[in-house]
mmCIF file of C-alpha atoms and ligand atoms in Angstrom:
data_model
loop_
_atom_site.group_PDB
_atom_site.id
_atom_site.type_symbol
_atom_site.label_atom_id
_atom_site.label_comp_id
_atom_site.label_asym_id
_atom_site.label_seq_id
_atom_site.Cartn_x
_atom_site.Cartn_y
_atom_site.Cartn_z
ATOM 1 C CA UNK A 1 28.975 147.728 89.274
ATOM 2 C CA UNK A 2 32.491 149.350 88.757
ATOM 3 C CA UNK A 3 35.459 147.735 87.846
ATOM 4 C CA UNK A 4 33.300 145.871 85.429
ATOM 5 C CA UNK A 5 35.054 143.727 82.869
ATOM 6 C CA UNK A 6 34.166 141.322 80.309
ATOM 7 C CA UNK A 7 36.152 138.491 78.852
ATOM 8 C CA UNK A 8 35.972 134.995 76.807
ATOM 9 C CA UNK A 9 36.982 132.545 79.095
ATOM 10 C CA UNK A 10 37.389 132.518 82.694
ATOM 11 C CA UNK A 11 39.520 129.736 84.241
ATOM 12 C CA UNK A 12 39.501 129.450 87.853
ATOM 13 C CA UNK A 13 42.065 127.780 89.638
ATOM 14 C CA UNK A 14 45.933 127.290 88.463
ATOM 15 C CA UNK A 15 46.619 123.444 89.135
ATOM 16 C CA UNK A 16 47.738 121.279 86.414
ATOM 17 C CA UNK A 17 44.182 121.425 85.205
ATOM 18 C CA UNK A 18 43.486 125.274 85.240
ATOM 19 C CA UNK A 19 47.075 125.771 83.376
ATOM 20 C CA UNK A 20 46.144 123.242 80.753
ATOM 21 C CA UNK A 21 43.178 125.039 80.459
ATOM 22 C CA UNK A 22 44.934 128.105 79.893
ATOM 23 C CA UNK A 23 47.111 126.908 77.510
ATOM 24 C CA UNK A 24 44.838 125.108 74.776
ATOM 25 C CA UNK A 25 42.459 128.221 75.355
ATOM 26 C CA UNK A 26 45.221 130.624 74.833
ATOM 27 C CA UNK A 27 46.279 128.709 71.750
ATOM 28 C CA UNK A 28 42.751 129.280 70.413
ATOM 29 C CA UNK A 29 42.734 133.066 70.800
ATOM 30 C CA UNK A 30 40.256 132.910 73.363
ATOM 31 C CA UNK A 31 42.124 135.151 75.678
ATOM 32 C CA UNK A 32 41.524 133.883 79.098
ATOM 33 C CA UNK A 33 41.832 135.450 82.334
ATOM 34 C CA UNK A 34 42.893 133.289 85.181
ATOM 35 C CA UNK A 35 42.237 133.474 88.832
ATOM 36 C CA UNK A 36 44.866 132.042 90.866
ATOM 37 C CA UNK A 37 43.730 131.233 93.741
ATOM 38 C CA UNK A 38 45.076 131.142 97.168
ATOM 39 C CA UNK A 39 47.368 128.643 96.602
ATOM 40 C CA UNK A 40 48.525 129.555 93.327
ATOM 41 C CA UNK A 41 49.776 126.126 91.629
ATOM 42 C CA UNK A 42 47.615 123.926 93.757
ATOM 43 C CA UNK A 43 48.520 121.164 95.489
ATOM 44 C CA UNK A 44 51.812 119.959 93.730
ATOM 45 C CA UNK A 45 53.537 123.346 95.245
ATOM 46 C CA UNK A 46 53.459 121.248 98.256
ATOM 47 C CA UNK A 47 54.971 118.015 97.274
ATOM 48 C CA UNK A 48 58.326 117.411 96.734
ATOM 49 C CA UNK A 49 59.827 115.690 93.611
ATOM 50 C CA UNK A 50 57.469 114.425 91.057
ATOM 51 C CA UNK A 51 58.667 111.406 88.828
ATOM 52 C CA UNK A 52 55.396 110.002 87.550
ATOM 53 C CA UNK A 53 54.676 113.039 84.925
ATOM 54 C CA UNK A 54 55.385 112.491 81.210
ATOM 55 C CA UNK A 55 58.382 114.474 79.449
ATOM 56 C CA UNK A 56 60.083 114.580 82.735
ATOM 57 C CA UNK A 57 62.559 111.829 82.693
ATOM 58 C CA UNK A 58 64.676 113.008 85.651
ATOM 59 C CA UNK A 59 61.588 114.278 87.500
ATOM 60 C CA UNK A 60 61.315 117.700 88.558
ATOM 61 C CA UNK A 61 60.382 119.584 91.936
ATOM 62 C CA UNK A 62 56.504 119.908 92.453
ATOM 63 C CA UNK A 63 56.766 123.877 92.485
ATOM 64 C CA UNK A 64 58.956 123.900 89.562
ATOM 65 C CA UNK A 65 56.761 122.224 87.361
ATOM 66 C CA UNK A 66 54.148 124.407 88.454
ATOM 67 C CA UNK A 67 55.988 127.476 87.128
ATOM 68 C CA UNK A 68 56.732 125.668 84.103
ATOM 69 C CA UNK A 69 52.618 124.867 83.401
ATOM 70 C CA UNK A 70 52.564 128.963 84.279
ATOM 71 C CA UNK A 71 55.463 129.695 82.097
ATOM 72 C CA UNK A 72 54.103 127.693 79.340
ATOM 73 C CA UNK A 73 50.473 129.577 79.770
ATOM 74 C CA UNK A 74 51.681 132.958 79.812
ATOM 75 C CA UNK A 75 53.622 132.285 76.731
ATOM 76 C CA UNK A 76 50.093 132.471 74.722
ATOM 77 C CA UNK A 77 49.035 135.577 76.598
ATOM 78 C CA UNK A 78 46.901 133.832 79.234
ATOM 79 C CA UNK A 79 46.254 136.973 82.040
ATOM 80 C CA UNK A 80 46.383 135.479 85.194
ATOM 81 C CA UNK A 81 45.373 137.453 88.614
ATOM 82 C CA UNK A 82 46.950 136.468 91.484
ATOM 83 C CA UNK A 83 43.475 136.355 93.653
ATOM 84 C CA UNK A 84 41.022 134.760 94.629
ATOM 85 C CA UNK A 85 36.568 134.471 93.499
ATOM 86 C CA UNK A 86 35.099 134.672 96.309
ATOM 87 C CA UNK A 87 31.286 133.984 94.826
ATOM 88 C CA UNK A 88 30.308 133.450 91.152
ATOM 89 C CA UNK A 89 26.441 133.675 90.256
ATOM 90 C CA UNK A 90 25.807 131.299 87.156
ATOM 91 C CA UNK A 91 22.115 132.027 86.792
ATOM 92 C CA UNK A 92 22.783 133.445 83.140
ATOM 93 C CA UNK A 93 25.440 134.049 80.623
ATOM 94 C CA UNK A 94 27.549 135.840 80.631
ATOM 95 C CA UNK A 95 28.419 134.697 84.448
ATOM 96 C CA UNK A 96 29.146 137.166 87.225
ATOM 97 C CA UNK A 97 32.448 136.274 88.517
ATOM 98 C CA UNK A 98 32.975 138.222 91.581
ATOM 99 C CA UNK A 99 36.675 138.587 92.460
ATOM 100 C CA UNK A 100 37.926 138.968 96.394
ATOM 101 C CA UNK A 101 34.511 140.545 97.236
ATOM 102 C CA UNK A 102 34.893 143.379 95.207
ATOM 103 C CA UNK A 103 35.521 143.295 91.103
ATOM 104 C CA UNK A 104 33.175 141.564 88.904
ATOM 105 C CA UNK A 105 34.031 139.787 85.943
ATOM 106 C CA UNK A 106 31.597 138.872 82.904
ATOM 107 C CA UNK A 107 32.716 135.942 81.262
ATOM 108 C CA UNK A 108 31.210 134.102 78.755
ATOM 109 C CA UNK A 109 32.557 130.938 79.679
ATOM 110 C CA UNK A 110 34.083 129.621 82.919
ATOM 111 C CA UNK A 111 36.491 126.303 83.552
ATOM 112 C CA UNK A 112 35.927 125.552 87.030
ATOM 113 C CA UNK A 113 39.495 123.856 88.606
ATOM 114 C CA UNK A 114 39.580 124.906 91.829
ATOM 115 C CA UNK A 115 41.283 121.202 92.901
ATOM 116 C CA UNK A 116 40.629 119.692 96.097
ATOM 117 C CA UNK A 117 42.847 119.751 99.444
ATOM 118 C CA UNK A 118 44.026 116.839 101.455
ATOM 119 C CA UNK A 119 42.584 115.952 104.935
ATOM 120 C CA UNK A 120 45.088 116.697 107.778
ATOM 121 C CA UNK A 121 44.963 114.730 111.125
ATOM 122 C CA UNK A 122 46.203 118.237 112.470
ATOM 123 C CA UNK A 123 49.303 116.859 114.257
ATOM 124 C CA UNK A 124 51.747 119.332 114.223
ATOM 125 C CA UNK A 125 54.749 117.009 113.898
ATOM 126 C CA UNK A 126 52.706 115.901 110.672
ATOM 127 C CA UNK A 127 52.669 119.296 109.577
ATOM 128 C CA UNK A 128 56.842 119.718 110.302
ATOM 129 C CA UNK A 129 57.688 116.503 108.540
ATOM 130 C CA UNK A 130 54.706 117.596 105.631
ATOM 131 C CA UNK A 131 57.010 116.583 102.796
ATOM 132 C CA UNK A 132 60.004 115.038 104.696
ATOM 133 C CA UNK A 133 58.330 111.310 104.503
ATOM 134 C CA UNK A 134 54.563 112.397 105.485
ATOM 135 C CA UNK A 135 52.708 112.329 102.512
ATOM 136 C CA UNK A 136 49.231 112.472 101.301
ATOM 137 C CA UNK A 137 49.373 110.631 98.110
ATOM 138 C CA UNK A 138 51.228 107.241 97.937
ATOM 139 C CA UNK A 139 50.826 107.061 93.947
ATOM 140 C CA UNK A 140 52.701 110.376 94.123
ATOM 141 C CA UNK A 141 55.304 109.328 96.924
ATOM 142 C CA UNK A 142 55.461 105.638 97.459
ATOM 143 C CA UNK A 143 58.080 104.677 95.211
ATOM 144 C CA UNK A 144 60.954 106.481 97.402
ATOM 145 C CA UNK A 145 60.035 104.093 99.823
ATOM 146 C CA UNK A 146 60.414 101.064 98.441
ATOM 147 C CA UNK A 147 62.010 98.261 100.535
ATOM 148 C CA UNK A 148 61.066 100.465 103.525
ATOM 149 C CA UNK A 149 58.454 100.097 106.752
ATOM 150 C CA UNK A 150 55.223 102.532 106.039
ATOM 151 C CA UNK A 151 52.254 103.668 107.575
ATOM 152 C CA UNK A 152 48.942 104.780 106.454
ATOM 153 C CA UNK A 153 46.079 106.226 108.284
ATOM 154 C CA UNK A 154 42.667 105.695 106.849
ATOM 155 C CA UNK A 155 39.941 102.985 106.513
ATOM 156 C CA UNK A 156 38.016 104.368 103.289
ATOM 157 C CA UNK A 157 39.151 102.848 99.596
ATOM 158 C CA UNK A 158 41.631 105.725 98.501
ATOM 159 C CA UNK A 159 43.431 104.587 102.349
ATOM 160 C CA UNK A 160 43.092 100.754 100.989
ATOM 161 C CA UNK A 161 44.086 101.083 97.439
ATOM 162 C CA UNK A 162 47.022 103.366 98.673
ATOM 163 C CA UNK A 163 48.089 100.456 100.923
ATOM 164 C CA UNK A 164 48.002 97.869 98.587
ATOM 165 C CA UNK A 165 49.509 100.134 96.371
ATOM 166 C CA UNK A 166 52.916 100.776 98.820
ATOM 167 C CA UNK A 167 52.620 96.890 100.023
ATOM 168 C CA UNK A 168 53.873 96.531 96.583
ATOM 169 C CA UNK A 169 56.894 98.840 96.883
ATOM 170 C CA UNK A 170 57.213 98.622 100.642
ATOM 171 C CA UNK A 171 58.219 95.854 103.354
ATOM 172 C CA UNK A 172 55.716 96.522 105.790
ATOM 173 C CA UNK A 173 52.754 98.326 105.636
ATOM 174 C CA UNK A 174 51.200 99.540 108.893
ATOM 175 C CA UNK A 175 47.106 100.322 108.164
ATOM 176 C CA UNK A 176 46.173 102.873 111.233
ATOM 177 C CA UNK A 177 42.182 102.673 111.425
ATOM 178 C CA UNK A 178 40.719 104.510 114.329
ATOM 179 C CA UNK A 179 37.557 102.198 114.460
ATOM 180 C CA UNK A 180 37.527 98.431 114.720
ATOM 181 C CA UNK A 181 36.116 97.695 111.291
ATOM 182 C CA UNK A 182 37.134 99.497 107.376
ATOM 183 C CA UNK A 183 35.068 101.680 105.754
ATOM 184 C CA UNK A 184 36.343 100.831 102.958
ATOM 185 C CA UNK A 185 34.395 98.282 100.053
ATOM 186 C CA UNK A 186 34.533 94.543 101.137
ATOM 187 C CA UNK A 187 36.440 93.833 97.459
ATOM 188 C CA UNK A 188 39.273 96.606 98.736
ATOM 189 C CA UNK A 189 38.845 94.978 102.215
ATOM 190 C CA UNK A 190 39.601 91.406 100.856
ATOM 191 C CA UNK A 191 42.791 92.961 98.888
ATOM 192 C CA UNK A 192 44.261 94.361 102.267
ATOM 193 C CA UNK A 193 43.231 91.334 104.662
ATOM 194 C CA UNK A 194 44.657 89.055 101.575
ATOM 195 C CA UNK A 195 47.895 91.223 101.215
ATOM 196 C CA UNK A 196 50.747 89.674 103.508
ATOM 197 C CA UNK A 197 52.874 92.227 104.244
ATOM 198 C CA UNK A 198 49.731 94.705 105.446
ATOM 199 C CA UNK A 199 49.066 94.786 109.253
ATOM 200 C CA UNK A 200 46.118 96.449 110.209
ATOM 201 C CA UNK A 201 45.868 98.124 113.348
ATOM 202 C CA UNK A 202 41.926 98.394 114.454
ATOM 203 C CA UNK A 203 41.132 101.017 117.221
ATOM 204 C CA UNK A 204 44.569 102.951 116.484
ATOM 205 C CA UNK A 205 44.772 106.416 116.820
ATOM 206 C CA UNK A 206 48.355 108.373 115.413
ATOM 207 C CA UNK A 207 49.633 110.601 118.909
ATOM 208 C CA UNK A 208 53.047 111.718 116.777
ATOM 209 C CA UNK A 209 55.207 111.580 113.849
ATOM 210 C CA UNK A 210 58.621 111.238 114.865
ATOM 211 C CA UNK A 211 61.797 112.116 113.556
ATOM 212 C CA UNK A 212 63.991 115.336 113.323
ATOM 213 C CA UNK A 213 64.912 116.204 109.614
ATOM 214 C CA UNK A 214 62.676 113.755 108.237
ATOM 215 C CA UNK A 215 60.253 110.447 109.457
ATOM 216 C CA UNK A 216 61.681 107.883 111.672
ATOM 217 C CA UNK A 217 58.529 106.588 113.099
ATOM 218 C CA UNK A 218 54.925 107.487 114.410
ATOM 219 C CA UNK A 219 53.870 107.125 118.192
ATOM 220 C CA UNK A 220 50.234 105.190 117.800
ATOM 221 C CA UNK A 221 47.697 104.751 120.608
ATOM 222 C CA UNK A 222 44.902 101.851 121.170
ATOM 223 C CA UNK A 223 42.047 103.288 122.157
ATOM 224 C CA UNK A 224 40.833 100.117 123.447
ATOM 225 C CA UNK A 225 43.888 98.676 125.146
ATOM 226 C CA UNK A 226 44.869 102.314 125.957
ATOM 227 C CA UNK A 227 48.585 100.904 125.253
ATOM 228 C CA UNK A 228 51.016 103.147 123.319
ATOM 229 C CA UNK A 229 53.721 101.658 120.966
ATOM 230 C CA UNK A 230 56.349 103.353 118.030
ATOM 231 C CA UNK A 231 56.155 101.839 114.724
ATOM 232 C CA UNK A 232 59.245 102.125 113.212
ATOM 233 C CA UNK A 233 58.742 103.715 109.871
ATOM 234 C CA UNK A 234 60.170 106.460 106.887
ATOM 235 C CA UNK A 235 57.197 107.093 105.797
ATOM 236 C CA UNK A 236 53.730 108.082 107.309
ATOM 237 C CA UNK A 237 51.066 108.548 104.437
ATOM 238 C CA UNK A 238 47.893 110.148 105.286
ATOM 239 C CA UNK A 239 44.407 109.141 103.361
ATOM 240 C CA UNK A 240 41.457 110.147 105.431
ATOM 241 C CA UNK A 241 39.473 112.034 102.442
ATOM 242 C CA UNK A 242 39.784 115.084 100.360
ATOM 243 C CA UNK A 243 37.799 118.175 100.263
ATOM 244 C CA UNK A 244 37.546 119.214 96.691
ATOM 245 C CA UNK A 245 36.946 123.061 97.072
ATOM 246 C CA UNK A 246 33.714 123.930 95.265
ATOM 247 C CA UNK A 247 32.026 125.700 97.887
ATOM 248 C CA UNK A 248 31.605 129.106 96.186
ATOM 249 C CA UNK A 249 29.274 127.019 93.356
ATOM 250 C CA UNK A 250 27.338 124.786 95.280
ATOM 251 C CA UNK A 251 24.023 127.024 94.712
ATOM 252 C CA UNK A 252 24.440 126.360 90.452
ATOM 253 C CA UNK A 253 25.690 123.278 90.025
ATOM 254 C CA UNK A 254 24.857 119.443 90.708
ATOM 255 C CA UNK A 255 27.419 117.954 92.847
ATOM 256 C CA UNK A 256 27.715 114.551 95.017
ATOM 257 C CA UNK A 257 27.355 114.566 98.390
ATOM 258 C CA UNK A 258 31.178 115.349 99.193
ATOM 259 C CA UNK A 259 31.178 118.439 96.898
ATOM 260 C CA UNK A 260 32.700 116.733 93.689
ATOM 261 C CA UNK A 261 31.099 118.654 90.524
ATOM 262 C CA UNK A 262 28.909 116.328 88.503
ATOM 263 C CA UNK A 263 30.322 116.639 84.469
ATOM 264 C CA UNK A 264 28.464 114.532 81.874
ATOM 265 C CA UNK A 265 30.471 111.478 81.630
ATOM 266 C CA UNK A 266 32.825 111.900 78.700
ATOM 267 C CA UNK A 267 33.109 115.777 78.880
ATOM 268 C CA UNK A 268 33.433 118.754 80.757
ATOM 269 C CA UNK A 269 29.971 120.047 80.772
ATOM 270 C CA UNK A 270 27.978 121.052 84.177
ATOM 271 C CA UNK A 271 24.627 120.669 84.214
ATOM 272 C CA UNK A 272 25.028 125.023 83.377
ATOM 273 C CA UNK A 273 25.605 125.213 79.859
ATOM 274 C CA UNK A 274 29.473 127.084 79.485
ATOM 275 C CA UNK A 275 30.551 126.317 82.823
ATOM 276 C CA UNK A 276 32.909 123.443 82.725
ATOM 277 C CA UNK A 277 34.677 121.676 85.538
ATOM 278 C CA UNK A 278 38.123 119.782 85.322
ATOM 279 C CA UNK A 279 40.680 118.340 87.696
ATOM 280 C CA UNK A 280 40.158 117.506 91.362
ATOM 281 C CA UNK A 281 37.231 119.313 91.599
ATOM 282 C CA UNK A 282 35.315 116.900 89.580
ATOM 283 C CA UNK A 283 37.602 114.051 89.945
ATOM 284 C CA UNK A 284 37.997 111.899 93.085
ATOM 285 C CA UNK A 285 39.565 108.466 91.695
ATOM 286 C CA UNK A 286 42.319 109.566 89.665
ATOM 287 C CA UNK A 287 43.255 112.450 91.466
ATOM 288 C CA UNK A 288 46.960 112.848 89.590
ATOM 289 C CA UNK A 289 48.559 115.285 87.296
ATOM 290 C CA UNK A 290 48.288 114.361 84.084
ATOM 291 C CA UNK A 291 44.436 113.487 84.408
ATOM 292 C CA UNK A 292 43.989 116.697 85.974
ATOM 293 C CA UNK A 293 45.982 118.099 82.977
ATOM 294 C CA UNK A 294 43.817 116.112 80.650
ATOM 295 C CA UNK A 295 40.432 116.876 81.746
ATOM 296 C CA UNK A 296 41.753 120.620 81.457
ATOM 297 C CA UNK A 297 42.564 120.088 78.104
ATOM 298 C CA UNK A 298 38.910 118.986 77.723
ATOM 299 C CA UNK A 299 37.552 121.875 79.393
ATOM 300 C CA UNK A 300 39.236 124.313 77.244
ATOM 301 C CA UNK A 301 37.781 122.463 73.830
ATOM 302 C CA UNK A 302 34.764 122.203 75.259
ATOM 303 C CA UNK A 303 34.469 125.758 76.331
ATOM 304 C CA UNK A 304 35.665 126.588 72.465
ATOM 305 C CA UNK A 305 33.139 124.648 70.928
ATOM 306 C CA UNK A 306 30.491 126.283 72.905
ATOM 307 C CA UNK A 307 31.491 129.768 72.268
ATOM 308 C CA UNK A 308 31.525 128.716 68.697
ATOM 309 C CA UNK A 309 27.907 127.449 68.705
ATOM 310 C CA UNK A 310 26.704 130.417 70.585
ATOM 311 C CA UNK A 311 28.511 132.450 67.824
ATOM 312 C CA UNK A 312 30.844 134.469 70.420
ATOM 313 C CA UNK A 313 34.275 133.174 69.243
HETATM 314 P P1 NDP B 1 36.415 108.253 103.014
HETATM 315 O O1 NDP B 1 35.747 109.463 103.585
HETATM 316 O O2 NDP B 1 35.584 107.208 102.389
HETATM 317 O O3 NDP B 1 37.248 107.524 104.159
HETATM 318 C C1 NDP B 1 38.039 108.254 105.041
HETATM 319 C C2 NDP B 1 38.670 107.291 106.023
HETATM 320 O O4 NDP B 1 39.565 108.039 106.847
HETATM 321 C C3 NDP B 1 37.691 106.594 106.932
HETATM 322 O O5 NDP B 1 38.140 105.301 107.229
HETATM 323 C C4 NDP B 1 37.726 107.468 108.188
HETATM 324 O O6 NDP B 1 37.449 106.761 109.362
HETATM 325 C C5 NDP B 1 39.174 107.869 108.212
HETATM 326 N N1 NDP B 1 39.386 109.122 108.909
HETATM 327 C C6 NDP B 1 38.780 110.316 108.691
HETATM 328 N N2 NDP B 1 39.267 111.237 109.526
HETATM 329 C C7 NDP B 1 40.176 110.620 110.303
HETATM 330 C C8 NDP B 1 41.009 111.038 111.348
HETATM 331 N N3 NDP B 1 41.011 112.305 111.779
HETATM 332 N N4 NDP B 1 41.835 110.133 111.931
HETATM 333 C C9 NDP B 1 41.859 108.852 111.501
HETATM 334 N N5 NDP B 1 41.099 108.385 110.502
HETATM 335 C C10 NDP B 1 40.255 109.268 109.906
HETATM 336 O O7 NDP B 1 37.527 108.855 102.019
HETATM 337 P P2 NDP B 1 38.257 108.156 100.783
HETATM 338 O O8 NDP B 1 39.229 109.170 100.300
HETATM 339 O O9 NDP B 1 38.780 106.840 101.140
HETATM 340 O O10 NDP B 1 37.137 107.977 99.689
HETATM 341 C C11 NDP B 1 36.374 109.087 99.230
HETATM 342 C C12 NDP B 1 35.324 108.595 98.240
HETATM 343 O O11 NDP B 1 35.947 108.178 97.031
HETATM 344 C C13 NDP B 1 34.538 107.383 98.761
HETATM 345 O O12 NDP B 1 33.215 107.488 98.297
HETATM 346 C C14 NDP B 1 35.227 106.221 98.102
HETATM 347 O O13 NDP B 1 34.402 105.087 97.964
HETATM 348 C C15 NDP B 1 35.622 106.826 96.741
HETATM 349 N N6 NDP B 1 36.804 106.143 96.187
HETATM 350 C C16 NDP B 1 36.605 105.147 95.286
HETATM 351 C C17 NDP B 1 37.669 104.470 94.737
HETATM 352 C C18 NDP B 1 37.403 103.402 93.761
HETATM 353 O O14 NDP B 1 36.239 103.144 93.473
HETATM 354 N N7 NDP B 1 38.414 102.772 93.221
HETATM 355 C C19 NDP B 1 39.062 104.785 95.090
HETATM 356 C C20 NDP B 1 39.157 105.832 96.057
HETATM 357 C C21 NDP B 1 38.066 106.465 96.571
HETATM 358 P P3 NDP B 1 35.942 106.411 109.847
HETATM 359 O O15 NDP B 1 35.499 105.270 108.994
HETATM 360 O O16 NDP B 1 36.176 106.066 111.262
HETATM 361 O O17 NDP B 1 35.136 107.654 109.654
#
């Protein structure tokens, strides 16, 4: 094939986790490539301020830190292409990388951090306030609402733990499930039916987020009672589920039935040997940052140790 190249280390994805990557493989000369993506700097280039990550004691803007973790990775010479893989074939090393349907890459290793993306009710006053007091990660945003009335759609356990989470920050904490029971475990059940200050709302679908410049309450429905009622809230969080985005690999490596890469617990290693996953796309309890940054950090020493035992680095 033309436009044939060959490198090191392929990382692809540039979250937290495919920068760290970058950066610890930079630092150890093996001159990675990176493939952006199509949403180059993942999913914090859609949040607003972040206060929760280390060495940023008067938090920073989402995006900003984003072109800091780029900043930081280019420093060391990492070469990233602002594109996307559309397919990868893993069958043997060195792995076909196959960039927007028309350049391969050979690369002798690949870090897999291609994140995960947020379920969306698809509300388009959701979408407009996106950012403005609708939020999909209450870890990430909960704290500027403290002393405030929430909501939170979602019956599973990240929609339970995130309510249980805000109940401590928040006054009220409306629980929108759409079916008359939780999905959720019965041990994160008990924590929400034992939590005062949670109401849960059974049968309650969301018709609107309201508010002009940002939240100021969310038009719910009961599909039962077919009665309609605002909740007067700042903040509307959304949990229905993530969709980490590992399509393009599900033919080569083991994942769970949602699409999360399996890794051997401990490490970075798929069950292909020098193709490591990290971040989202392998993670779906921690989900922040700095463990996506971490587990990068892995993938990158992992992915130099191998190249080292194969004697190609
Ligand atoms: P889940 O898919 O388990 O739950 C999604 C929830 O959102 C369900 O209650 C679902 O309702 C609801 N939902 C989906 N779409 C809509 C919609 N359009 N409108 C309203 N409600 C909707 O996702 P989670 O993120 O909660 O969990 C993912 C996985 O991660 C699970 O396996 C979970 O157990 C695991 N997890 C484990 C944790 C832990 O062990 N500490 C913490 C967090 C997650 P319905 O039930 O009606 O389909």
């Amino acid at each position: 094939m033309e436009n044939q190249e060959h490198v090191k280390c392929l990382i692809i994805g540039s979250g937290p986790a495919g920068y760290t990557a970058a950066i610890y493989a930079a630092r150890a000369d093996m001159k990675p490539v990176m493939v952006a993506g199509l949403q180059p700097g993942g999913q914090l280039t859609i949040t607003t301020e972040v206060e929760n990550y280390p060495g940023y004691p008067k938090g920073i803007q989402g995006p900003e830190m984003m072109e800091d973790f780029r900043k930081q990775a280019e420093r060391f010479g990492t070469d990233i292409r602002w594109s996307y893989v559309s397919s990868v074939d893993f069958s043997k090393a060195p792995f076909k990388v196959v960039v927007e349907e028309k350049t391969t890459i050979l690369a002798d290793t690949v870090v897999i951090a291609t994140g995960a993306s947020a379920k969306w009710l698809g509300l388009p006053s959701e979408q407009r306030l996106n950012g403005f007091g609708v939020s999909a990660c209450a870890v990430c945003d909960g704290y500027f609402f403290r002393g405030q009335d929430v909501a939170i759609v979602g019956g599973g356990d990240t929609a339970a733990e995130e309510a249980t989470y805000l109940a401590k920050l928040c006054r009220k904490v409306y629980m929108l499930i759409r079916k008359g029971e939780l999905r959720a475990s019965k041990a994160m059940q008990h924590r929400v039916f034992n939590t005062a200050n949670i109401e849960v709302m059974f049968n309650t679908d969301t018709k609107e987020v309201m508010g002009g410049k940002a939240v100021e309450g969310v038009k719910v429905y009961n599909t039962k009672t077919k009665e309609e009622k605002t909740l007067t809230v700042t903040g509307f969080f959304v949990a229905i589920g993530h969709q980490p985005n590992t399509d393009i690999f599900k033919t080569w490596l083991d994942m769970d039935e949602q699409g999360y890469i399996k890794t051997v617990p401990g490490s970075s290693n798929t069950k292909v040997p020098g193709v490591f996953a990290c971040g989202d796309a392998q993670d779906k309890i921690y989900r922040q940052a700095v463990t996506a940054a971490g587990s990068g950090c892995m993938a990158a020493i992992d992915a130099e140790r191998y190249l080292s035992a194969q004697g190609l680095h």
